[in-house]
mmCIF file of C-alpha atoms and ligand atoms in Angstrom:
data_model
loop_
_atom_site.group_PDB
_atom_site.id
_atom_site.type_symbol
_atom_site.label_atom_id
_atom_site.label_comp_id
_atom_site.label_asym_id
_atom_site.label_seq_id
_atom_site.Cartn_x
_atom_site.Cartn_y
_atom_site.Cartn_z
ATOM 1 C CA UNK A 1494 205.959 45.430 184.090
ATOM 2 C CA UNK A 1495 206.869 45.018 187.769
ATOM 3 C CA UNK A 1496 210.504 45.446 188.799
ATOM 4 C CA UNK A 1497 211.050 41.786 189.737
ATOM 5 C CA UNK A 1498 209.416 40.648 186.525
ATOM 6 C CA UNK A 1499 211.492 43.157 184.596
ATOM 7 C CA UNK A 1500 214.739 41.721 185.948
ATOM 8 C CA UNK A 1501 213.517 38.201 185.225
ATOM 9 C CA UNK A 1502 212.733 39.214 181.649
ATOM 10 C CA UNK A 1503 216.489 39.403 181.000
ATOM 11 C CA UNK A 1504 216.629 35.625 181.508
ATOM 12 C CA UNK A 1505 215.895 33.206 178.699
ATOM 13 C CA UNK A 1506 214.687 30.166 180.632
ATOM 14 C CA UNK A 1507 212.796 27.689 178.472
ATOM 15 C CA UNK A 1508 213.983 29.186 175.204
ATOM 16 C CA UNK A 1509 215.746 27.171 172.523
ATOM 17 C CA UNK A 1510 218.646 29.070 170.933
ATOM 18 C CA UNK A 1511 220.844 28.316 167.940
ATOM 19 C CA UNK A 1512 224.182 30.138 167.833
ATOM 20 C CA UNK A 1513 226.359 29.950 164.711
ATOM 21 C CA UNK A 1514 230.072 30.542 165.086
ATOM 22 C CA UNK A 1515 229.736 29.201 168.637
ATOM 23 C CA UNK A 1516 233.153 27.565 168.586
ATOM 24 C CA UNK A 1517 235.163 30.743 169.104
ATOM 25 C CA UNK A 1518 235.208 34.358 170.219
ATOM 26 C CA UNK A 1519 231.938 36.267 170.259
ATOM 27 C CA UNK A 1520 229.794 33.283 169.240
ATOM 28 C CA UNK A 1521 231.236 31.136 172.000
ATOM 29 C CA UNK A 1522 230.753 33.851 174.628
ATOM 30 C CA UNK A 1523 227.180 34.390 173.424
ATOM 31 C CA UNK A 1524 226.375 30.674 173.581
ATOM 32 C CA UNK A 1525 227.720 30.531 177.130
ATOM 33 C CA UNK A 1526 225.796 33.656 178.123
ATOM 34 C CA UNK A 1527 222.510 32.366 176.714
ATOM 35 C CA UNK A 1528 222.968 28.998 178.414
ATOM 36 C CA UNK A 1529 223.914 30.675 181.684
ATOM 37 C CA UNK A 1530 220.696 32.685 181.482
ATOM 38 C CA UNK A 1531 218.604 29.546 181.026
ATOM 39 C CA UNK A 1532 218.378 28.713 177.312
ATOM 40 C CA UNK A 1533 218.994 25.314 175.724
ATOM 41 C CA UNK A 1534 221.699 26.176 173.217
ATOM 42 C CA UNK A 1535 222.672 24.543 169.944
ATOM 43 C CA UNK A 1536 226.312 25.476 169.384
ATOM 44 C CA UNK A 1537 226.968 25.374 165.625
ATOM 45 C CA UNK A 1538 230.269 25.914 163.881
ATOM 46 C CA UNK A 1539 232.077 24.783 160.754
ATOM 47 C CA UNK A 1540 234.743 23.633 163.219
ATOM 48 C CA UNK A 1541 232.650 20.913 164.810
ATOM 49 C CA UNK A 1542 235.223 20.104 167.495
ATOM 50 C CA UNK A 1543 235.155 23.657 168.816
ATOM 51 C CA UNK A 1544 231.341 23.644 168.791
ATOM 52 C CA UNK A 1545 231.353 20.423 170.792
ATOM 53 C CA UNK A 1546 233.878 21.901 173.226
ATOM 54 C CA UNK A 1547 231.635 24.937 173.799
ATOM 55 C CA UNK A 1548 228.642 22.659 174.383
ATOM 56 C CA UNK A 1549 230.643 20.535 176.805
ATOM 57 C CA UNK A 1550 231.662 23.623 178.747
ATOM 58 C CA UNK A 1551 228.015 24.631 179.028
ATOM 59 C CA UNK A 1552 226.996 21.144 180.153
ATOM 60 C CA UNK A 1553 229.819 21.054 182.715
ATOM 61 C CA UNK A 1554 228.419 24.266 184.207
ATOM 62 C CA UNK A 1555 224.974 22.647 184.481
ATOM 63 C CA UNK A 1556 223.469 24.045 181.269
ATOM 64 C CA UNK A 1557 221.797 22.373 178.313
ATOM 65 C CA UNK A 1558 223.650 22.355 175.000
ATOM 66 C CA UNK A 1559 224.655 20.328 171.988
ATOM 67 C CA UNK A 1560 227.476 20.937 169.540
ATOM 68 C CA UNK A 1561 226.981 20.526 165.799
ATOM 69 C CA UNK A 1562 229.053 20.931 162.663
ATOM 70 C CA UNK A 1563 227.467 23.486 160.349
ATOM 71 C CA UNK A 1564 228.626 25.430 157.315
ATOM 72 C CA UNK A 1565 226.385 28.509 157.270
ATOM 73 C CA UNK A 1566 227.084 29.025 153.569
ATOM 74 C CA UNK A 1567 225.372 25.704 152.824
ATOM 75 C CA UNK A 1568 221.647 26.387 152.633
ATOM 76 C CA UNK A 1569 220.691 22.710 152.847
ATOM 77 C CA UNK A 1570 222.695 22.231 156.040
ATOM 78 C CA UNK A 1571 221.210 25.346 157.639
ATOM 79 C CA UNK A 1572 217.634 24.340 156.769
ATOM 80 C CA UNK A 1573 218.179 20.786 157.972
ATOM 81 C CA UNK A 1574 219.572 21.973 161.301
ATOM 82 C CA UNK A 1575 216.658 24.340 161.878
ATOM 83 C CA UNK A 1576 214.088 21.668 161.033
ATOM 84 C CA UNK A 1577 215.745 19.078 163.221
ATOM 85 C CA UNK A 1578 216.160 21.377 166.229
ATOM 86 C CA UNK A 1579 212.571 22.636 165.992
ATOM 87 C CA UNK A 1580 211.241 19.076 165.777
ATOM 88 C CA UNK A 1581 213.364 17.703 168.609
ATOM 89 C CA UNK A 1582 213.202 20.655 170.996
ATOM 90 C CA UNK A 1583 209.700 21.934 170.303
ATOM 91 C CA UNK A 1584 210.631 25.133 168.467
ATOM 92 C CA UNK A 1585 213.375 27.715 168.014
ATOM 93 C CA UNK A 1586 213.041 30.969 169.941
ATOM 94 C CA UNK A 1587 216.451 32.565 169.360
ATOM 95 C CA UNK A 1588 218.769 32.332 166.358
ATOM 96 C CA UNK A 1589 222.114 34.155 166.470
ATOM 97 C CA UNK A 1590 223.951 34.492 163.145
ATOM 98 C CA UNK A 1591 227.464 35.092 164.459
ATOM 99 C CA UNK A 1592 229.659 32.903 162.224
ATOM 100 C CA UNK A 1593 231.869 35.064 160.066
ATOM 101 C CA UNK A 1594 235.202 35.352 158.321
ATOM 102 C CA UNK A 1595 237.570 38.188 157.524
ATOM 103 C CA UNK A 1596 239.194 38.655 154.143
ATOM 104 C CA UNK A 1597 241.445 41.639 153.785
ATOM 105 C CA UNK A 1598 243.773 43.239 151.332
ATOM 106 C CA UNK A 1599 243.966 46.221 148.967
ATOM 107 C CA UNK A 1600 240.695 46.714 147.104
ATOM 108 C CA UNK A 1601 242.386 47.345 143.770
ATOM 109 C CA UNK A 1602 243.952 43.860 143.822
ATOM 110 C CA UNK A 1603 241.056 41.953 145.414
ATOM 111 C CA UNK A 1604 240.448 38.620 143.654
ATOM 112 C CA UNK A 1605 236.885 37.651 142.774
ATOM 113 C CA UNK A 1606 237.297 34.351 144.652
ATOM 114 C CA UNK A 1607 237.867 36.264 147.908
ATOM 115 C CA UNK A 1608 234.755 38.340 147.284
ATOM 116 C CA UNK A 1609 232.669 35.233 146.611
ATOM 117 C CA UNK A 1610 234.024 33.506 149.720
ATOM 118 C CA UNK A 1611 233.247 36.321 152.122
ATOM 119 C CA UNK A 1612 229.816 36.974 150.631
ATOM 120 C CA UNK A 1613 228.963 33.279 150.894
ATOM 121 C CA UNK A 1614 229.663 33.203 154.655
ATOM 122 C CA UNK A 1615 229.075 36.749 155.941
ATOM 123 C CA UNK A 1616 226.064 37.664 153.810
ATOM 124 C CA UNK A 1617 224.491 34.529 152.344
ATOM 125 C CA UNK A 1618 225.170 32.641 155.575
ATOM 126 C CA UNK A 1619 223.176 35.236 157.515
ATOM 127 C CA UNK A 1620 220.461 35.219 154.839
ATOM 128 C CA UNK A 1621 220.100 31.428 155.073
ATOM 129 C CA UNK A 1622 220.058 31.553 158.874
ATOM 130 C CA UNK A 1623 217.392 34.267 158.926
ATOM 131 C CA UNK A 1624 215.303 32.334 156.435
ATOM 132 C CA UNK A 1625 215.554 28.960 158.168
ATOM 133 C CA UNK A 1626 214.848 30.445 161.601
ATOM 134 C CA UNK A 1627 212.198 32.845 160.315
ATOM 135 C CA UNK A 1628 210.189 30.085 158.639
ATOM 136 C CA UNK A 1629 209.905 28.291 161.971
ATOM 137 C CA UNK A 1630 209.415 31.355 164.159
ATOM 138 C CA UNK A 1631 206.491 32.751 162.115
ATOM 139 C CA UNK A 1632 204.559 29.554 162.870
ATOM 140 C CA UNK A 1633 205.080 29.878 166.638
ATOM 141 C CA UNK A 1634 202.482 31.848 168.630
ATOM 142 C CA UNK A 1635 205.326 33.364 170.675
ATOM 143 C CA UNK A 1636 207.339 34.302 167.566
ATOM 144 C CA UNK A 1637 211.088 34.543 168.122
ATOM 145 C CA UNK A 1638 214.231 36.646 168.022
ATOM 146 C CA UNK A 1639 216.868 36.633 165.293
ATOM 147 C CA UNK A 1640 220.123 38.457 165.996
ATOM 148 C CA UNK A 1641 222.765 39.088 163.351
ATOM 149 C CA UNK A 1642 226.432 39.997 163.775
ATOM 150 C CA UNK A 1643 227.259 43.191 161.900
ATOM 151 C CA UNK A 1644 230.355 45.256 162.712
ATOM 152 C CA UNK A 1645 231.629 48.722 163.489
ATOM 153 C CA UNK A 1646 233.236 48.333 160.056
ATOM 154 C CA UNK A 1647 229.775 49.084 158.657
ATOM 155 C CA UNK A 1648 229.712 52.395 160.559
ATOM 156 C CA UNK A 1649 233.334 53.551 160.451
ATOM 157 C CA UNK A 1650 235.074 52.668 157.168
ATOM 158 C CA UNK A 1651 238.629 51.321 157.320
ATOM 159 C CA UNK A 1652 240.995 50.564 154.440
ATOM 160 C CA UNK A 1653 241.659 47.039 153.132
ATOM 161 C CA UNK A 1654 238.402 45.489 154.317
ATOM 162 C CA UNK A 1655 235.960 46.697 151.674
ATOM 163 C CA UNK A 1656 234.421 43.270 151.028
ATOM 164 C CA UNK A 1657 234.002 42.638 154.772
ATOM 165 C CA UNK A 1658 232.431 46.073 155.301
ATOM 166 C CA UNK A 1659 229.898 45.712 152.490
ATOM 167 C CA UNK A 1660 228.800 42.362 153.912
ATOM 168 C CA UNK A 1661 228.342 43.864 157.376
ATOM 169 C CA UNK A 1662 226.433 46.846 155.931
ATOM 170 C CA UNK A 1663 224.300 44.355 154.013
ATOM 171 C CA UNK A 1664 223.566 42.525 157.249
ATOM 172 C CA UNK A 1665 222.204 45.763 158.711
ATOM 173 C CA UNK A 1666 219.851 46.308 155.786
ATOM 174 C CA UNK A 1667 218.806 42.635 155.800
ATOM 175 C CA UNK A 1668 218.014 43.002 159.499
ATOM 176 C CA UNK A 1669 215.880 46.101 159.025
ATOM 177 C CA UNK A 1670 214.042 44.875 155.932
ATOM 178 C CA UNK A 1671 213.235 41.497 157.448
ATOM 179 C CA UNK A 1672 212.146 43.125 160.710
ATOM 180 C CA UNK A 1673 209.518 45.071 158.771
ATOM 181 C CA UNK A 1674 208.386 41.977 156.870
ATOM 182 C CA UNK A 1675 207.869 39.554 159.759
ATOM 183 C CA UNK A 1676 207.304 41.808 162.756
ATOM 184 C CA UNK A 1677 203.569 41.176 162.580
ATOM 185 C CA UNK A 1678 204.308 37.504 163.311
ATOM 186 C CA UNK A 1679 206.084 38.516 166.543
ATOM 187 C CA UNK A 1680 209.466 37.716 165.079
ATOM 188 C CA UNK A 1681 212.035 40.348 166.037
ATOM 189 C CA UNK A 1682 215.169 40.853 163.948
ATOM 190 C CA UNK A 1683 218.045 42.910 165.322
ATOM 191 C CA UNK A 1684 221.776 43.272 164.794
ATOM 192 C CA UNK A 1685 224.824 43.778 166.973
ATOM 193 C CA UNK A 1686 227.712 45.835 165.563
ATOM 194 C CA UNK A 1687 230.755 45.236 167.785
ATOM 195 C CA UNK A 1688 233.890 47.311 167.949
ATOM 196 C CA UNK A 1689 237.285 45.621 168.067
ATOM 197 C CA UNK A 1690 237.477 42.442 170.168
ATOM 198 C CA UNK A 1691 240.523 40.194 170.364
ATOM 199 C CA UNK A 1692 239.332 36.794 169.074
ATOM 200 C CA UNK A 1693 240.454 34.048 166.727
ATOM 201 C CA UNK A 1694 239.524 36.278 163.780
ATOM 202 C CA UNK A 1695 241.414 39.367 164.876
ATOM 203 C CA UNK A 1696 244.146 37.763 166.965
ATOM 204 C CA UNK A 1697 245.552 35.399 164.351
ATOM 205 C CA UNK A 1698 247.837 38.094 162.968
ATOM 206 C CA UNK A 1699 249.750 38.103 166.241
ATOM 207 C CA UNK A 1700 250.233 34.355 166.489
ATOM 208 C CA UNK A 1701 253.723 33.137 165.570
ATOM 209 C CA UNK A 1702 254.210 29.928 163.560
ATOM 210 C CA UNK A 1703 255.034 28.108 166.826
ATOM 211 C CA UNK A 1704 251.631 29.093 168.260
ATOM 212 C CA UNK A 1705 252.859 31.693 170.757
ATOM 213 C CA UNK A 1706 251.479 35.225 170.735
ATOM 214 C CA UNK A 1707 253.681 38.133 169.727
ATOM 215 C CA UNK A 1708 252.534 40.393 172.559
ATOM 216 C CA UNK A 1709 254.656 43.314 171.400
ATOM 217 C CA UNK A 1710 253.177 43.341 167.910
ATOM 218 C CA UNK A 1711 249.685 42.866 169.349
ATOM 219 C CA UNK A 1712 250.106 45.828 171.685
ATOM 220 C CA UNK A 1713 251.546 47.952 168.873
ATOM 221 C CA UNK A 1714 248.343 47.401 166.864
ATOM 222 C CA UNK A 1715 245.882 47.639 169.730
ATOM 223 C CA UNK A 1716 247.335 50.668 171.551
ATOM 224 C CA UNK A 1717 246.240 53.153 168.836
ATOM 225 C CA UNK A 1718 242.772 51.571 168.798
ATOM 226 C CA UNK A 1719 242.426 52.205 172.524
ATOM 227 C CA UNK A 1720 243.643 55.764 172.045
ATOM 228 C CA UNK A 1721 240.993 56.571 169.445
ATOM 229 C CA UNK A 1722 238.142 54.858 171.291
ATOM 230 C CA UNK A 1723 236.239 57.132 173.693
ATOM 231 C CA UNK A 1724 236.258 54.463 176.432
ATOM 232 C CA UNK A 1725 240.019 53.916 175.813
ATOM 233 C CA UNK A 1726 239.485 50.193 175.611
ATOM 234 C CA UNK A 1727 238.938 47.318 173.216
ATOM 235 C CA UNK A 1728 236.063 44.914 173.875
ATOM 236 C CA UNK A 1729 235.890 41.492 175.474
ATOM 237 C CA UNK A 1730 233.742 38.776 173.872
ATOM 238 C CA UNK A 1731 231.441 39.016 176.912
ATOM 239 C CA UNK A 1732 230.785 42.709 176.204
ATOM 240 C CA UNK A 1733 229.269 41.647 172.906
ATOM 241 C CA UNK A 1734 227.547 38.556 174.320
ATOM 242 C CA UNK A 1735 225.664 40.857 176.704
ATOM 243 C CA UNK A 1736 224.088 42.600 173.704
ATOM 244 C CA UNK A 1737 223.115 39.272 172.131
ATOM 245 C CA UNK A 1738 221.595 38.120 175.417
ATOM 246 C CA UNK A 1739 219.552 41.300 175.799
ATOM 247 C CA UNK A 1740 218.211 41.038 172.246
ATOM 248 C CA UNK A 1741 217.433 37.345 172.775
ATOM 249 C CA UNK A 1742 215.508 38.002 175.954
ATOM 250 C CA UNK A 1743 211.988 39.333 176.467
ATOM 251 C CA UNK A 1744 213.566 42.442 178.019
ATOM 252 C CA UNK A 1745 213.961 43.616 174.413
ATOM 253 C CA UNK A 1746 210.418 42.644 173.382
ATOM 254 C CA UNK A 1747 209.760 46.145 171.930
ATOM 255 C CA UNK A 1748 213.009 46.195 169.916
ATOM 256 C CA UNK A 1749 213.162 45.208 166.276
ATOM 257 C CA UNK A 1750 215.096 46.374 163.237
ATOM 258 C CA UNK A 1751 217.710 47.925 165.533
ATOM 259 C CA UNK A 1752 221.482 47.826 165.640
ATOM 260 C CA UNK A 1753 223.107 47.682 169.078
ATOM 261 C CA UNK A 1754 226.669 48.987 169.092
ATOM 262 C CA UNK A 1755 228.910 47.684 171.871
ATOM 263 C CA UNK A 1756 231.978 49.448 170.471
ATOM 264 C CA UNK A 1757 233.474 51.617 173.209
ATOM 265 C CA UNK A 1758 232.050 54.652 171.404
ATOM 266 C CA UNK A 1759 234.263 54.288 168.347
ATOM 267 C CA UNK A 1760 231.268 54.921 166.088
ATOM 268 C CA UNK A 1761 228.140 56.825 167.114
ATOM 269 C CA UNK A 1762 225.342 56.523 164.617
HETATM 270 N N1 NAD B 3208 236.318 40.354 166.716
HETATM 271 C C1 NAD B 3208 235.935 41.551 166.316
HETATM 272 O O1 NAD B 3208 236.640 42.552 166.538
HETATM 273 C C2 NAD B 3208 234.628 41.717 165.584
HETATM 274 C C3 NAD B 3208 234.160 43.029 165.402
HETATM 275 C C4 NAD B 3208 232.966 43.215 164.716
HETATM 276 C C5 NAD B 3208 232.247 42.134 164.256
HETATM 277 N N2 NAD B 3208 232.719 40.871 164.466
HETATM 278 C C6 NAD B 3208 231.897 39.777 163.946
HETATM 279 O O2 NAD B 3208 231.563 38.896 165.020
HETATM 280 C C7 NAD B 3208 231.421 37.575 164.507
HETATM 281 C C8 NAD B 3208 232.281 36.637 165.325
HETATM 282 O O3 NAD B 3208 233.633 36.998 165.127
HETATM 283 P P1 NAD B 3208 234.808 36.592 166.120
HETATM 284 O O4 NAD B 3208 235.675 37.767 166.228
HETATM 285 O O5 NAD B 3208 234.250 35.974 167.333
HETATM 286 O O6 NAD B 3208 235.588 35.544 165.192
HETATM 287 P P2 NAD B 3208 236.142 34.082 165.476
HETATM 288 O O7 NAD B 3208 236.998 33.767 164.301
HETATM 289 O O8 NAD B 3208 236.728 33.989 166.829
HETATM 290 O O9 NAD B 3208 234.824 33.182 165.432
HETATM 291 C C9 NAD B 3208 234.111 32.971 164.232
HETATM 292 C C10 NAD B 3208 233.610 31.556 164.223
HETATM 293 O O10 NAD B 3208 232.837 31.361 163.025
HETATM 294 C C11 NAD B 3208 233.158 30.083 162.523
HETATM 295 N N3 NAD B 3208 232.881 30.020 161.084
HETATM 296 C C12 NAD B 3208 233.592 30.564 160.075
HETATM 297 N N4 NAD B 3208 233.044 30.248 158.902
HETATM 298 C C13 NAD B 3208 231.958 29.492 159.163
HETATM 299 C C14 NAD B 3208 230.974 28.857 158.369
HETATM 300 N N5 NAD B 3208 231.016 28.918 157.023
HETATM 301 N N6 NAD B 3208 229.980 28.190 158.984
HETATM 302 C C15 NAD B 3208 229.938 28.093 160.338
HETATM 303 N N7 NAD B 3208 230.850 28.648 161.143
HETATM 304 C C16 NAD B 3208 231.846 29.350 160.564
HETATM 305 C C17 NAD B 3208 234.629 29.888 162.835
HETATM 306 O O11 NAD B 3208 234.999 28.506 162.803
HETATM 307 C C18 NAD B 3208 234.736 30.505 164.216
HETATM 308 O O12 NAD B 3208 234.526 29.561 165.242
HETATM 309 C C19 NAD B 3208 231.796 37.633 163.031
HETATM 310 O O13 NAD B 3208 230.616 37.707 162.252
HETATM 311 C C20 NAD B 3208 232.595 38.903 162.929
HETATM 312 O O14 NAD B 3208 232.565 39.442 161.642
HETATM 313 C C21 NAD B 3208 233.893 40.641 165.110
#
């Protein structure tokens, strides 16, 4: 590939992308990154207002986007969205399964309802997204790219998040197994395993009842994370979005079944 063409291959002009969890944090940053690099983006989130806000921000910047309400744990909703987008936009080239929740607490006391809830979003939600997108992508001559959000929690075990970690480890194995199954149809399946990023999911512990952020408490928790991360830093949503964009683009055309780890070096696998 020539150098100019190589640089251009990092763009995603003409591609149709669906991003789940696009209303906040990493999903939002990824939706904005994909749109900024030329894709038409469907911003999907269970919080429909936040999905619409992300789409409006993209449109205001001159991009193409729509916001939709979607519960990734509802297979019918996921299938219907994929079918509708493919029919209206002429296909789906990129599908990012980023929606996720955190449930934490001591393993020995973990209620079954919490386990069911996290599996339904973080594991079954990714399964349904892969299936809905995969069914469409295997029929397209150009194939497609599916990218799943895993986590450094799958690489570096931490206490009190066992159910979260097993979901994220499951996402890795789903990614690899599916990559083997549908690679011959030019459908690539990869995962991104971020290190700690301050988002709605991780930042809510520092928000006081009046909505203000307890900066002192936040710093007390984050400072040790920086200290034990080789790059001495936590991540920004854009650091993770860059990995999603690369895996969405043709620059990664020879990558499948892989896990990219934008994590500051906190886990090296
Ligand atoms: N923030 C981190 O440090 C971190 C690290 C590793 C992995 N991750 C993963 O990255 C992904 C994004 O996390 P984030 O930190 O940006 O969190 P976030 O809470 O900021 O965003 C998650 C989004 O998913 C949406 N969502 C939740 N349940 C949903 C459902 N059933 N259907 C559709 N949308 C739903 C939420 O409304 C929210 O907008 C998650 O899968 C998370 O596990 C985050």
